[in-house]
């Protein structure tokens, strides 16, 4: 009997470091001995480029536009340490649904039983998380991904996008949809940033999987077209990514989050805003009153 492939979806708003985080998770899992595929689901088609020396690959949709029939093997490219790289792609700018690439690519790979044929351990979907579109919900809605993680900083718009994702997970949870593994807290350097994220996951009945600091090592690595795992494998930042990858590899129990409605989210954010302003002006406060 074929082994069970563990399918993970990682969401996050544009610019939050989602693809950087995903690629380093893929690289770390690969270095640990797992067979990994990274499935880029952003129309920008830039999820896998740091796994391939900064090189972009033809997308599933681009390839389908050039020819009517496509074998999955034609759109799979090898990356760092043997990682299989795929980019779903999107429509021409200004035309069609941005999620169509995900739908088309997932259908193609299911029909051709690609995951089983490649004997994969992990398939990691890198999905744009701030667009309300049925295509982007496919990994959750159809239960393709077994566990969902979201990348978020302590910035309000990142938390807003994460809260919206929680709403989608909650909506599809009763019909076999994927459940939430937790939050990957990115760019966490200031103490208050950790406190904000910790409070948010408490309010929404979830958990932080890992805290990732902002680091120049990541910037240096990406300027070389590489992940931190490849470019600086002995760095402190690489150790954080390896820790995160191990936690995801060992993760077994996901659950339904409890998203905040918009009024409660705004009220929660306002209390934190008042608290940070008090810190800035030197007013002494011991904690944020965040009961909702």
PDB file of C-alpha atoms in Angstrom:
ATOM      1  CA  UNK A   1       0.000   0.000   0.000  1.00  0.00           C
ATOM      2  CA  UNK A   2       1.311   3.463  -0.934  1.00  0.00           C
ATOM      3  CA  UNK A   3       2.357   5.665   1.952  1.00  0.00           C
ATOM      4  CA  UNK A   4       0.200   8.619   2.908  1.00  0.00           C
ATOM      5  CA  UNK A   5       1.456  11.922   1.553  1.00  0.00           C
ATOM      6  CA  UNK A   6       1.256  14.736   4.102  1.00  0.00           C
ATOM      7  CA  UNK A   7      -0.211  17.770   2.357  1.00  0.00           C
ATOM      8  CA  UNK A   8       0.300  21.182   3.959  1.00  0.00           C
ATOM      9  CA  UNK A   9      -1.098  24.567   2.881  1.00  0.00           C
ATOM     10  CA  UNK A  10       0.659  27.742   3.975  1.00  0.00           C
ATOM     11  CA  UNK A  11      -1.321  30.968   3.607  1.00  0.00           C
ATOM     12  CA  UNK A  12      -0.507  34.606   4.263  1.00  0.00           C
ATOM     13  CA  UNK A  13      -1.073  38.050   2.847  1.00  0.00           C
ATOM     14  CA  UNK A  14       1.124  39.308   0.025  1.00  0.00           C
ATOM     15  CA  UNK A  15       4.527  40.528   1.203  1.00  0.00           C
ATOM     16  CA  UNK A  16       4.366  38.883   4.620  1.00  0.00           C
ATOM     17  CA  UNK A  17       7.228  36.452   3.870  1.00  0.00           C
ATOM     18  CA  UNK A  18       5.023  33.487   3.081  1.00  0.00           C
ATOM     19  CA  UNK A  19       7.034  32.195   0.112  1.00  0.00           C
ATOM     20  CA  UNK A  20      10.314  32.786   1.927  1.00  0.00           C
ATOM     21  CA  UNK A  21       9.041  30.779   4.876  1.00  0.00           C
ATOM     22  CA  UNK A  22       7.548  28.041   2.701  1.00  0.00           C
ATOM     23  CA  UNK A  23      10.721  27.584   0.648  1.00  0.00           C
ATOM     24  CA  UNK A  24      12.851  27.344   3.779  1.00  0.00           C
ATOM     25  CA  UNK A  25      10.450  24.770   5.240  1.00  0.00           C
ATOM     26  CA  UNK A  26      10.686  22.740   2.014  1.00  0.00           C
ATOM     27  CA  UNK A  27      14.481  23.005   2.024  1.00  0.00           C
ATOM     28  CA  UNK A  28      14.728  22.032   5.687  1.00  0.00           C
ATOM     29  CA  UNK A  29      12.446  19.016   5.220  1.00  0.00           C
ATOM     30  CA  UNK A  30      14.485  17.943   2.213  1.00  0.00           C
ATOM     31  CA  UNK A  31      17.758  18.225   4.130  1.00  0.00           C
ATOM     32  CA  UNK A  32      16.150  16.115   6.873  1.00  0.00           C
ATOM     33  CA  UNK A  33      15.671  13.337   4.320  1.00  0.00           C
ATOM     34  CA  UNK A  34      12.054  13.807   3.190  1.00  0.00           C
ATOM     35  CA  UNK A  35      10.863  13.822  -0.434  1.00  0.00           C
ATOM     36  CA  UNK A  36       9.180  17.178  -0.940  1.00  0.00           C
ATOM     37  CA  UNK A  37       7.160  19.003  -3.585  1.00  0.00           C
ATOM     38  CA  UNK A  38       6.515  22.737  -3.317  1.00  0.00           C
ATOM     39  CA  UNK A  39       3.391  23.831  -5.156  1.00  0.00           C
ATOM     40  CA  UNK A  40       3.323  27.570  -5.810  1.00  0.00           C
ATOM     41  CA  UNK A  41      -0.258  28.872  -5.921  1.00  0.00           C
ATOM     42  CA  UNK A  42       0.357  32.593  -6.362  1.00  0.00           C
ATOM     43  CA  UNK A  43      -0.316  34.162  -9.799  1.00  0.00           C
ATOM     44  CA  UNK A  44       3.069  35.931  -9.498  1.00  0.00           C
ATOM     45  CA  UNK A  45       4.599  32.451  -9.890  1.00  0.00           C
ATOM     46  CA  UNK A  46       7.585  33.271  -7.678  1.00  0.00           C
ATOM     47  CA  UNK A  47       7.153  30.716  -4.902  1.00  0.00           C
ATOM     48  CA  UNK A  48       9.943  28.352  -5.939  1.00  0.00           C
ATOM     49  CA  UNK A  49      12.601  30.644  -7.400  1.00  0.00           C
ATOM     50  CA  UNK A  50      14.861  30.548  -4.309  1.00  0.00           C
ATOM     51  CA  UNK A  51      14.822  26.757  -4.577  1.00  0.00           C
ATOM     52  CA  UNK A  52      16.211  27.074  -8.099  1.00  0.00           C
ATOM     53  CA  UNK A  53      18.990  29.623  -7.865  1.00  0.00           C
ATOM     54  CA  UNK A  54      16.664  32.528  -8.559  1.00  0.00           C
ATOM     55  CA  UNK A  55      15.334  31.010 -11.786  1.00  0.00           C
ATOM     56  CA  UNK A  56      11.634  31.109 -12.602  1.00  0.00           C
ATOM     57  CA  UNK A  57       9.871  28.124 -14.130  1.00  0.00           C
ATOM     58  CA  UNK A  58       7.051  27.826 -16.708  1.00  0.00           C
ATOM     59  CA  UNK A  59       3.679  27.564 -14.993  1.00  0.00           C
ATOM     60  CA  UNK A  60       0.957  24.983 -15.467  1.00  0.00           C
ATOM     61  CA  UNK A  61      -1.388  27.550 -17.022  1.00  0.00           C
ATOM     62  CA  UNK A  62       1.288  28.937 -19.344  1.00  0.00           C
ATOM     63  CA  UNK A  63       2.083  25.440 -20.541  1.00  0.00           C
ATOM     64  CA  UNK A  64      -1.597  24.657 -21.085  1.00  0.00           C
ATOM     65  CA  UNK A  65      -1.978  27.821 -23.165  1.00  0.00           C
ATOM     66  CA  UNK A  66       0.780  26.589 -25.464  1.00  0.00           C
ATOM     67  CA  UNK A  67      -0.579  23.058 -25.855  1.00  0.00           C
ATOM     68  CA  UNK A  68      -3.915  21.386 -25.245  1.00  0.00           C
ATOM     69  CA  UNK A  69      -2.638  18.347 -23.375  1.00  0.00           C
ATOM     70  CA  UNK A  70       0.023  18.462 -20.698  1.00  0.00           C
ATOM     71  CA  UNK A  71       1.697  15.709 -18.750  1.00  0.00           C
ATOM     72  CA  UNK A  72       2.377  16.637 -15.152  1.00  0.00           C
ATOM     73  CA  UNK A  73       6.033  15.720 -15.642  1.00  0.00           C
ATOM     74  CA  UNK A  74       6.315  18.618 -18.115  1.00  0.00           C
ATOM     75  CA  UNK A  75       5.580  21.199 -15.403  1.00  0.00           C
ATOM     76  CA  UNK A  76       7.648  19.696 -12.565  1.00  0.00           C
ATOM     77  CA  UNK A  77      11.167  21.054 -12.171  1.00  0.00           C
ATOM     78  CA  UNK A  78      13.903  19.937  -9.834  1.00  0.00           C
ATOM     79  CA  UNK A  79      15.164  22.367  -7.219  1.00  0.00           C
ATOM     80  CA  UNK A  80      17.548  22.428  -4.286  1.00  0.00           C
ATOM     81  CA  UNK A  81      18.398  18.977  -2.927  1.00  0.00           C
ATOM     82  CA  UNK A  82      15.911  17.275  -5.248  1.00  0.00           C
ATOM     83  CA  UNK A  83      12.811  19.244  -4.229  1.00  0.00           C
ATOM     84  CA  UNK A  84      10.089  19.058  -6.891  1.00  0.00           C
ATOM     85  CA  UNK A  85       8.967  22.555  -7.883  1.00  0.00           C
ATOM     86  CA  UNK A  86       5.633  23.466  -9.481  1.00  0.00           C
ATOM     87  CA  UNK A  87       4.042  26.849 -10.213  1.00  0.00           C
ATOM     88  CA  UNK A  88       0.298  26.830 -10.891  1.00  0.00           C
ATOM     89  CA  UNK A  89       0.369  30.282 -12.491  1.00  0.00           C
ATOM     90  CA  UNK A  90      -2.503  32.604 -13.303  1.00  0.00           C
ATOM     91  CA  UNK A  91      -4.370  34.161 -16.214  1.00  0.00           C
ATOM     92  CA  UNK A  92      -3.060  36.974 -18.355  1.00  0.00           C
ATOM     93  CA  UNK A  93      -3.162  40.292 -16.420  1.00  0.00           C
ATOM     94  CA  UNK A  94      -6.691  41.674 -16.224  1.00  0.00           C
ATOM     95  CA  UNK A  95      -8.301  38.510 -17.578  1.00  0.00           C
ATOM     96  CA  UNK A  96     -10.032  35.676 -15.710  1.00  0.00           C
ATOM     97  CA  UNK A  97      -9.847  34.280 -12.193  1.00  0.00           C
ATOM     98  CA  UNK A  98      -6.546  34.419 -10.350  1.00  0.00           C
ATOM     99  CA  UNK A  99      -7.358  31.114  -8.632  1.00  0.00           C
ATOM    100  CA  UNK A 100      -7.875  29.223 -11.881  1.00  0.00           C
ATOM    101  CA  UNK A 101      -4.259  28.078 -11.933  1.00  0.00           C
ATOM    102  CA  UNK A 102      -4.677  26.283  -8.621  1.00  0.00           C
ATOM    103  CA  UNK A 103      -7.874  24.558  -9.711  1.00  0.00           C
ATOM    104  CA  UNK A 104      -6.394  23.463 -13.046  1.00  0.00           C
ATOM    105  CA  UNK A 105      -3.070  22.305 -11.599  1.00  0.00           C
ATOM    106  CA  UNK A 106      -4.627  20.358  -8.737  1.00  0.00           C
ATOM    107  CA  UNK A 107      -7.004  18.578 -11.110  1.00  0.00           C
ATOM    108  CA  UNK A 108      -4.141  17.701 -13.456  1.00  0.00           C
ATOM    109  CA  UNK A 109      -1.995  16.240 -10.694  1.00  0.00           C
ATOM    110  CA  UNK A 110      -4.884  14.280  -9.172  1.00  0.00           C
ATOM    111  CA  UNK A 111      -5.848  12.763 -12.524  1.00  0.00           C
ATOM    112  CA  UNK A 112      -2.298  11.650 -13.210  1.00  0.00           C
ATOM    113  CA  UNK A 113      -1.651  10.425  -9.635  1.00  0.00           C
ATOM    114  CA  UNK A 114       1.598  12.366  -9.525  1.00  0.00           C
ATOM    115  CA  UNK A 115       2.102  12.400  -5.759  1.00  0.00           C
ATOM    116  CA  UNK A 116       1.866   8.618  -5.533  1.00  0.00           C
ATOM    117  CA  UNK A 117       4.123   8.097  -8.543  1.00  0.00           C
ATOM    118  CA  UNK A 118       6.858  10.312  -7.082  1.00  0.00           C
ATOM    119  CA  UNK A 119       6.563   8.611  -3.671  1.00  0.00           C
ATOM    120  CA  UNK A 120       6.421  11.981  -1.905  1.00  0.00           C
ATOM    121  CA  UNK A 121       6.437  12.556   1.837  1.00  0.00           C
ATOM    122  CA  UNK A 122       5.223  16.179   1.720  1.00  0.00           C
ATOM    123  CA  UNK A 123       3.390  18.431  -0.694  1.00  0.00           C
ATOM    124  CA  UNK A 124       3.473  22.043   0.469  1.00  0.00           C
ATOM    125  CA  UNK A 125       1.053  24.510  -1.133  1.00  0.00           C
ATOM    126  CA  UNK A 126       2.151  28.156  -0.997  1.00  0.00           C
ATOM    127  CA  UNK A 127      -1.110  30.103  -1.259  1.00  0.00           C
ATOM    128  CA  UNK A 128      -1.878  33.824  -1.397  1.00  0.00           C
ATOM    129  CA  UNK A 129      -4.010  34.560   1.645  1.00  0.00           C
ATOM    130  CA  UNK A 130      -5.414  38.058   1.151  1.00  0.00           C
ATOM    131  CA  UNK A 131      -7.571  37.459  -1.941  1.00  0.00           C
ATOM    132  CA  UNK A 132     -11.183  36.364  -1.501  1.00  0.00           C
ATOM    133  CA  UNK A 133     -11.473  33.935  -4.410  1.00  0.00           C
ATOM    134  CA  UNK A 134     -12.810  30.396  -4.669  1.00  0.00           C
ATOM    135  CA  UNK A 135      -9.656  29.200  -6.402  1.00  0.00           C
ATOM    136  CA  UNK A 136      -7.440  30.145  -3.489  1.00  0.00           C
ATOM    137  CA  UNK A 137      -9.757  28.285  -1.127  1.00  0.00           C
ATOM    138  CA  UNK A 138      -9.362  24.995  -3.034  1.00  0.00           C
ATOM    139  CA  UNK A 139      -6.706  23.456  -0.722  1.00  0.00           C
ATOM    140  CA  UNK A 140      -8.993  24.176   2.244  1.00  0.00           C
ATOM    141  CA  UNK A 141     -12.448  23.702   0.745  1.00  0.00           C
ATOM    142  CA  UNK A 142     -11.773  20.341  -0.885  1.00  0.00           C
ATOM    143  CA  UNK A 143      -9.686  18.990   1.947  1.00  0.00           C
ATOM    144  CA  UNK A 144      -6.657  18.637  -0.338  1.00  0.00           C
ATOM    145  CA  UNK A 145      -4.392  19.972   2.372  1.00  0.00           C
ATOM    146  CA  UNK A 146      -4.512  18.068   5.625  1.00  0.00           C
ATOM    147  CA  UNK A 147      -3.198  20.927   7.740  1.00  0.00           C
ATOM    148  CA  UNK A 148      -3.216  24.696   7.183  1.00  0.00           C
ATOM    149  CA  UNK A 149      -0.733  27.171   8.620  1.00  0.00           C
ATOM    150  CA  UNK A 150      -0.774  30.926   8.193  1.00  0.00           C
ATOM    151  CA  UNK A 151       2.185  33.292   8.207  1.00  0.00           C
ATOM    152  CA  UNK A 152       1.485  36.530  10.038  1.00  0.00           C
ATOM    153  CA  UNK A 153       3.421  39.395  11.547  1.00  0.00           C
ATOM    154  CA  UNK A 154       2.054  41.606  14.312  1.00  0.00           C
ATOM    155  CA  UNK A 155       0.880  44.183  11.751  1.00  0.00           C
ATOM    156  CA  UNK A 156      -2.872  44.667  11.660  1.00  0.00           C
ATOM    157  CA  UNK A 157      -3.367  43.877   7.950  1.00  0.00           C
ATOM    158  CA  UNK A 158      -1.486  40.585   8.332  1.00  0.00           C
ATOM    159  CA  UNK A 159      -3.635  39.676  11.330  1.00  0.00           C
ATOM    160  CA  UNK A 160      -6.748  40.788   9.441  1.00  0.00           C
ATOM    161  CA  UNK A 161      -5.829  38.409   6.570  1.00  0.00           C
ATOM    162  CA  UNK A 162      -5.170  35.583   9.045  1.00  0.00           C
ATOM    163  CA  UNK A 163      -8.538  36.168  10.717  1.00  0.00           C
ATOM    164  CA  UNK A 164     -10.253  36.010   7.301  1.00  0.00           C
ATOM    165  CA  UNK A 165      -8.488  32.717   6.608  1.00  0.00           C
ATOM    166  CA  UNK A 166      -9.806  31.411   9.929  1.00  0.00           C
ATOM    167  CA  UNK A 167     -13.323  32.281   8.752  1.00  0.00           C
ATOM    168  CA  UNK A 168     -12.820  30.200   5.612  1.00  0.00           C
ATOM    169  CA  UNK A 169     -11.492  27.235   7.580  1.00  0.00           C
ATOM    170  CA  UNK A 170     -14.418  27.465   9.981  1.00  0.00           C
ATOM    171  CA  UNK A 171     -16.892  27.625   7.089  1.00  0.00           C
ATOM    172  CA  UNK A 172     -15.638  24.461   5.385  1.00  0.00           C
ATOM    173  CA  UNK A 173     -14.768  22.496   8.524  1.00  0.00           C
ATOM    174  CA  UNK A 174     -18.102  20.677   8.604  1.00  0.00           C
ATOM    175  CA  UNK A 175     -17.782  19.444   5.021  1.00  0.00           C
ATOM    176  CA  UNK A 176     -14.364  17.812   5.161  1.00  0.00           C
ATOM    177  CA  UNK A 177     -12.240  20.939   4.749  1.00  0.00           C
ATOM    178  CA  UNK A 178      -8.711  21.298   6.055  1.00  0.00           C
ATOM    179  CA  UNK A 179      -8.182  22.468   9.631  1.00  0.00           C
ATOM    180  CA  UNK A 180      -5.733  24.933  11.152  1.00  0.00           C
ATOM    181  CA  UNK A 181      -2.377  23.791  12.472  1.00  0.00           C
ATOM    182  CA  UNK A 182      -1.436  27.221  13.756  1.00  0.00           C
ATOM    183  CA  UNK A 183       0.237  30.555  13.117  1.00  0.00           C
ATOM    184  CA  UNK A 184       3.818  31.039  11.963  1.00  0.00           C
ATOM    185  CA  UNK A 185       4.755  34.357  13.539  1.00  0.00           C
ATOM    186  CA  UNK A 186       7.112  36.154  11.159  1.00  0.00           C
ATOM    187  CA  UNK A 187       9.334  39.219  11.646  1.00  0.00           C
ATOM    188  CA  UNK A 188       9.026  38.981  15.422  1.00  0.00           C
ATOM    189  CA  UNK A 189      11.808  41.118  16.882  1.00  0.00           C
ATOM    190  CA  UNK A 190      10.224  43.629  19.271  1.00  0.00           C
ATOM    191  CA  UNK A 191       8.768  42.182  22.516  1.00  0.00           C
ATOM    192  CA  UNK A 192       5.395  43.837  21.835  1.00  0.00           C
ATOM    193  CA  UNK A 193       5.154  42.017  18.469  1.00  0.00           C
ATOM    194  CA  UNK A 194       5.287  38.647  20.222  1.00  0.00           C
ATOM    195  CA  UNK A 195       2.740  39.849  22.768  1.00  0.00           C
ATOM    196  CA  UNK A 196       0.317  40.942  20.025  1.00  0.00           C
ATOM    197  CA  UNK A 197       0.564  37.616  18.187  1.00  0.00           C
ATOM    198  CA  UNK A 198       0.238  35.648  21.427  1.00  0.00           C
ATOM    199  CA  UNK A 199      -2.896  37.579  22.323  1.00  0.00           C
ATOM    200  CA  UNK A 200      -4.378  37.126  18.842  1.00  0.00           C
ATOM    201  CA  UNK A 201      -3.967  33.336  18.891  1.00  0.00           C
ATOM    202  CA  UNK A 202      -5.442  33.265  22.402  1.00  0.00           C
ATOM    203  CA  UNK A 203      -8.487  35.225  21.209  1.00  0.00           C
ATOM    204  CA  UNK A 204      -8.981  32.918  18.193  1.00  0.00           C
ATOM    205  CA  UNK A 205      -8.365  29.590  19.929  1.00  0.00           C
ATOM    206  CA  UNK A 206      -5.255  28.604  18.014  1.00  0.00           C
ATOM    207  CA  UNK A 207      -1.487  28.511  18.633  1.00  0.00           C
ATOM    208  CA  UNK A 208       1.854  29.832  17.459  1.00  0.00           C
ATOM    209  CA  UNK A 209       3.954  27.116  15.801  1.00  0.00           C
ATOM    210  CA  UNK A 210       7.161  29.128  15.593  1.00  0.00           C
ATOM    211  CA  UNK A 211       8.466  32.673  16.056  1.00  0.00           C
ATOM    212  CA  UNK A 212      10.704  33.767  13.184  1.00  0.00           C
ATOM    213  CA  UNK A 213      12.827  36.888  13.667  1.00  0.00           C
ATOM    214  CA  UNK A 214      13.556  39.346  10.873  1.00  0.00           C
ATOM    215  CA  UNK A 215      17.133  38.674   9.766  1.00  0.00           C
ATOM    216  CA  UNK A 216      19.562  40.114   7.242  1.00  0.00           C
ATOM    217  CA  UNK A 217      20.651  36.527   6.587  1.00  0.00           C
ATOM    218  CA  UNK A 218      17.363  35.960   4.760  1.00  0.00           C
ATOM    219  CA  UNK A 219      17.920  39.037   2.599  1.00  0.00           C
ATOM    220  CA  UNK A 220      21.488  38.020   1.799  1.00  0.00           C
ATOM    221  CA  UNK A 221      20.375  34.512   0.868  1.00  0.00           C
ATOM    222  CA  UNK A 222      17.540  35.658  -1.381  1.00  0.00           C
ATOM    223  CA  UNK A 223      19.811  38.131  -3.186  1.00  0.00           C
ATOM    224  CA  UNK A 224      21.818  35.033  -4.142  1.00  0.00           C
ATOM    225  CA  UNK A 225      18.627  33.343  -5.316  1.00  0.00           C
ATOM    226  CA  UNK A 226      18.766  30.833  -2.476  1.00  0.00           C
ATOM    227  CA  UNK A 227      16.964  29.854   0.708  1.00  0.00           C
ATOM    228  CA  UNK A 228      18.681  30.441   4.038  1.00  0.00           C
ATOM    229  CA  UNK A 229      18.902  26.656   4.448  1.00  0.00           C
ATOM    230  CA  UNK A 230      21.042  26.460   1.314  1.00  0.00           C
ATOM    231  CA  UNK A 231      23.019  29.699   1.561  1.00  0.00           C
ATOM    232  CA  UNK A 232      23.643  29.827   5.319  1.00  0.00           C
ATOM    233  CA  UNK A 233      22.915  26.342   6.696  1.00  0.00           C
ATOM    234  CA  UNK A 234      24.757  26.933   9.975  1.00  0.00           C
ATOM    235  CA  UNK A 235      23.188  30.320  10.722  1.00  0.00           C
ATOM    236  CA  UNK A 236      20.865  30.999  13.631  1.00  0.00           C
ATOM    237  CA  UNK A 237      18.091  31.772  11.150  1.00  0.00           C
ATOM    238  CA  UNK A 238      18.513  28.368   9.493  1.00  0.00           C
ATOM    239  CA  UNK A 239      18.154  26.746  12.921  1.00  0.00           C
ATOM    240  CA  UNK A 240      14.803  28.508  13.368  1.00  0.00           C
ATOM    241  CA  UNK A 241      13.568  27.264   9.987  1.00  0.00           C
ATOM    242  CA  UNK A 242      14.745  23.728  10.747  1.00  0.00           C
ATOM    243  CA  UNK A 243      12.910  23.838  14.070  1.00  0.00           C
ATOM    244  CA  UNK A 244       9.746  24.991  12.296  1.00  0.00           C
ATOM    245  CA  UNK A 245      10.062  22.261   9.649  1.00  0.00           C
ATOM    246  CA  UNK A 246      10.460  19.596  12.333  1.00  0.00           C
ATOM    247  CA  UNK A 247       7.362  20.860  14.151  1.00  0.00           C
ATOM    248  CA  UNK A 248       5.351  20.738  10.921  1.00  0.00           C
ATOM    249  CA  UNK A 249       6.662  17.248  10.137  1.00  0.00           C
ATOM    250  CA  UNK A 250       5.586  16.035  13.576  1.00  0.00           C
ATOM    251  CA  UNK A 251       2.273  17.924  13.621  1.00  0.00           C
ATOM    252  CA  UNK A 252      -0.753  15.640  13.705  1.00  0.00           C
ATOM    253  CA  UNK A 253      -3.686  17.489  15.269  1.00  0.00           C
ATOM    254  CA  UNK A 254      -5.256  20.558  13.686  1.00  0.00           C
ATOM    255  CA  UNK A 255      -8.505  22.178  14.736  1.00  0.00           C
ATOM    256  CA  UNK A 256     -11.177  24.731  13.882  1.00  0.00           C
ATOM    257  CA  UNK A 257     -10.169  28.268  14.886  1.00  0.00           C
ATOM    258  CA  UNK A 258     -12.568  30.805  16.360  1.00  0.00           C
ATOM    259  CA  UNK A 259     -12.239  33.938  14.204  1.00  0.00           C
ATOM    260  CA  UNK A 260     -13.226  37.356  15.520  1.00  0.00           C
ATOM    261  CA  UNK A 261     -16.004  39.286  13.822  1.00  0.00           C
ATOM    262  CA  UNK A 262     -14.890  42.582  12.344  1.00  0.00           C
ATOM    263  CA  UNK A 263     -16.198  44.744  15.211  1.00  0.00           C
ATOM    264  CA  UNK A 264     -14.409  42.654  17.818  1.00  0.00           C
ATOM    265  CA  UNK A 265     -11.224  42.577  15.736  1.00  0.00           C
ATOM    266  CA  UNK A 266     -11.234  46.367  15.414  1.00  0.00           C
ATOM    267  CA  UNK A 267     -11.891  46.802  19.115  1.00  0.00           C
ATOM    268  CA  UNK A 268      -9.057  44.401  19.945  1.00  0.00           C
ATOM    269  CA  UNK A 269      -6.695  46.243  17.591  1.00  0.00           C
ATOM    270  CA  UNK A 270      -7.654  49.629  19.062  1.00  0.00           C
ATOM    271  CA  UNK A 271      -6.773  48.467  22.575  1.00  0.00           C
ATOM    272  CA  UNK A 272      -3.363  47.360  21.358  1.00  0.00           C
ATOM    273  CA  UNK A 273      -2.935  50.665  19.528  1.00  0.00           C
ATOM    274  CA  UNK A 274      -3.650  52.567  22.738  1.00  0.00           C
ATOM    275  CA  UNK A 275      -1.213  50.370  24.635  1.00  0.00           C
ATOM    276  CA  UNK A 276       1.619  50.916  22.120  1.00  0.00           C
ATOM    277  CA  UNK A 277       0.983  54.659  22.123  1.00  0.00           C
ATOM    278  CA  UNK A 278       1.246  54.629  25.916  1.00  0.00           C
ATOM    279  CA  UNK A 279       4.565  52.788  25.669  1.00  0.00           C
ATOM    280  CA  UNK A 280       5.828  55.329  23.142  1.00  0.00           C
ATOM    281  CA  UNK A 281       4.904  58.292  25.353  1.00  0.00           C
ATOM    282  CA  UNK A 282       6.256  56.738  28.532  1.00  0.00           C
ATOM    283  CA  UNK A 283       2.920  56.066  30.246  1.00  0.00           C
ATOM    284  CA  UNK A 284       3.133  53.097  32.600  1.00  0.00           C
ATOM    285  CA  UNK A 285       0.731  50.264  31.801  1.00  0.00           C
ATOM    286  CA  UNK A 286       1.085  46.676  32.918  1.00  0.00           C
ATOM    287  CA  UNK A 287      -1.045  44.902  30.313  1.00  0.00           C
ATOM    288  CA  UNK A 288      -3.637  45.226  27.589  1.00  0.00           C
ATOM    289  CA  UNK A 289      -7.204  44.660  28.666  1.00  0.00           C
ATOM    290  CA  UNK A 290      -8.225  42.426  25.780  1.00  0.00           C
ATOM    291  CA  UNK A 291     -11.323  40.649  26.966  1.00  0.00           C
ATOM    292  CA  UNK A 292     -13.797  40.459  24.099  1.00  0.00           C
TER     293      UNK A 292
END
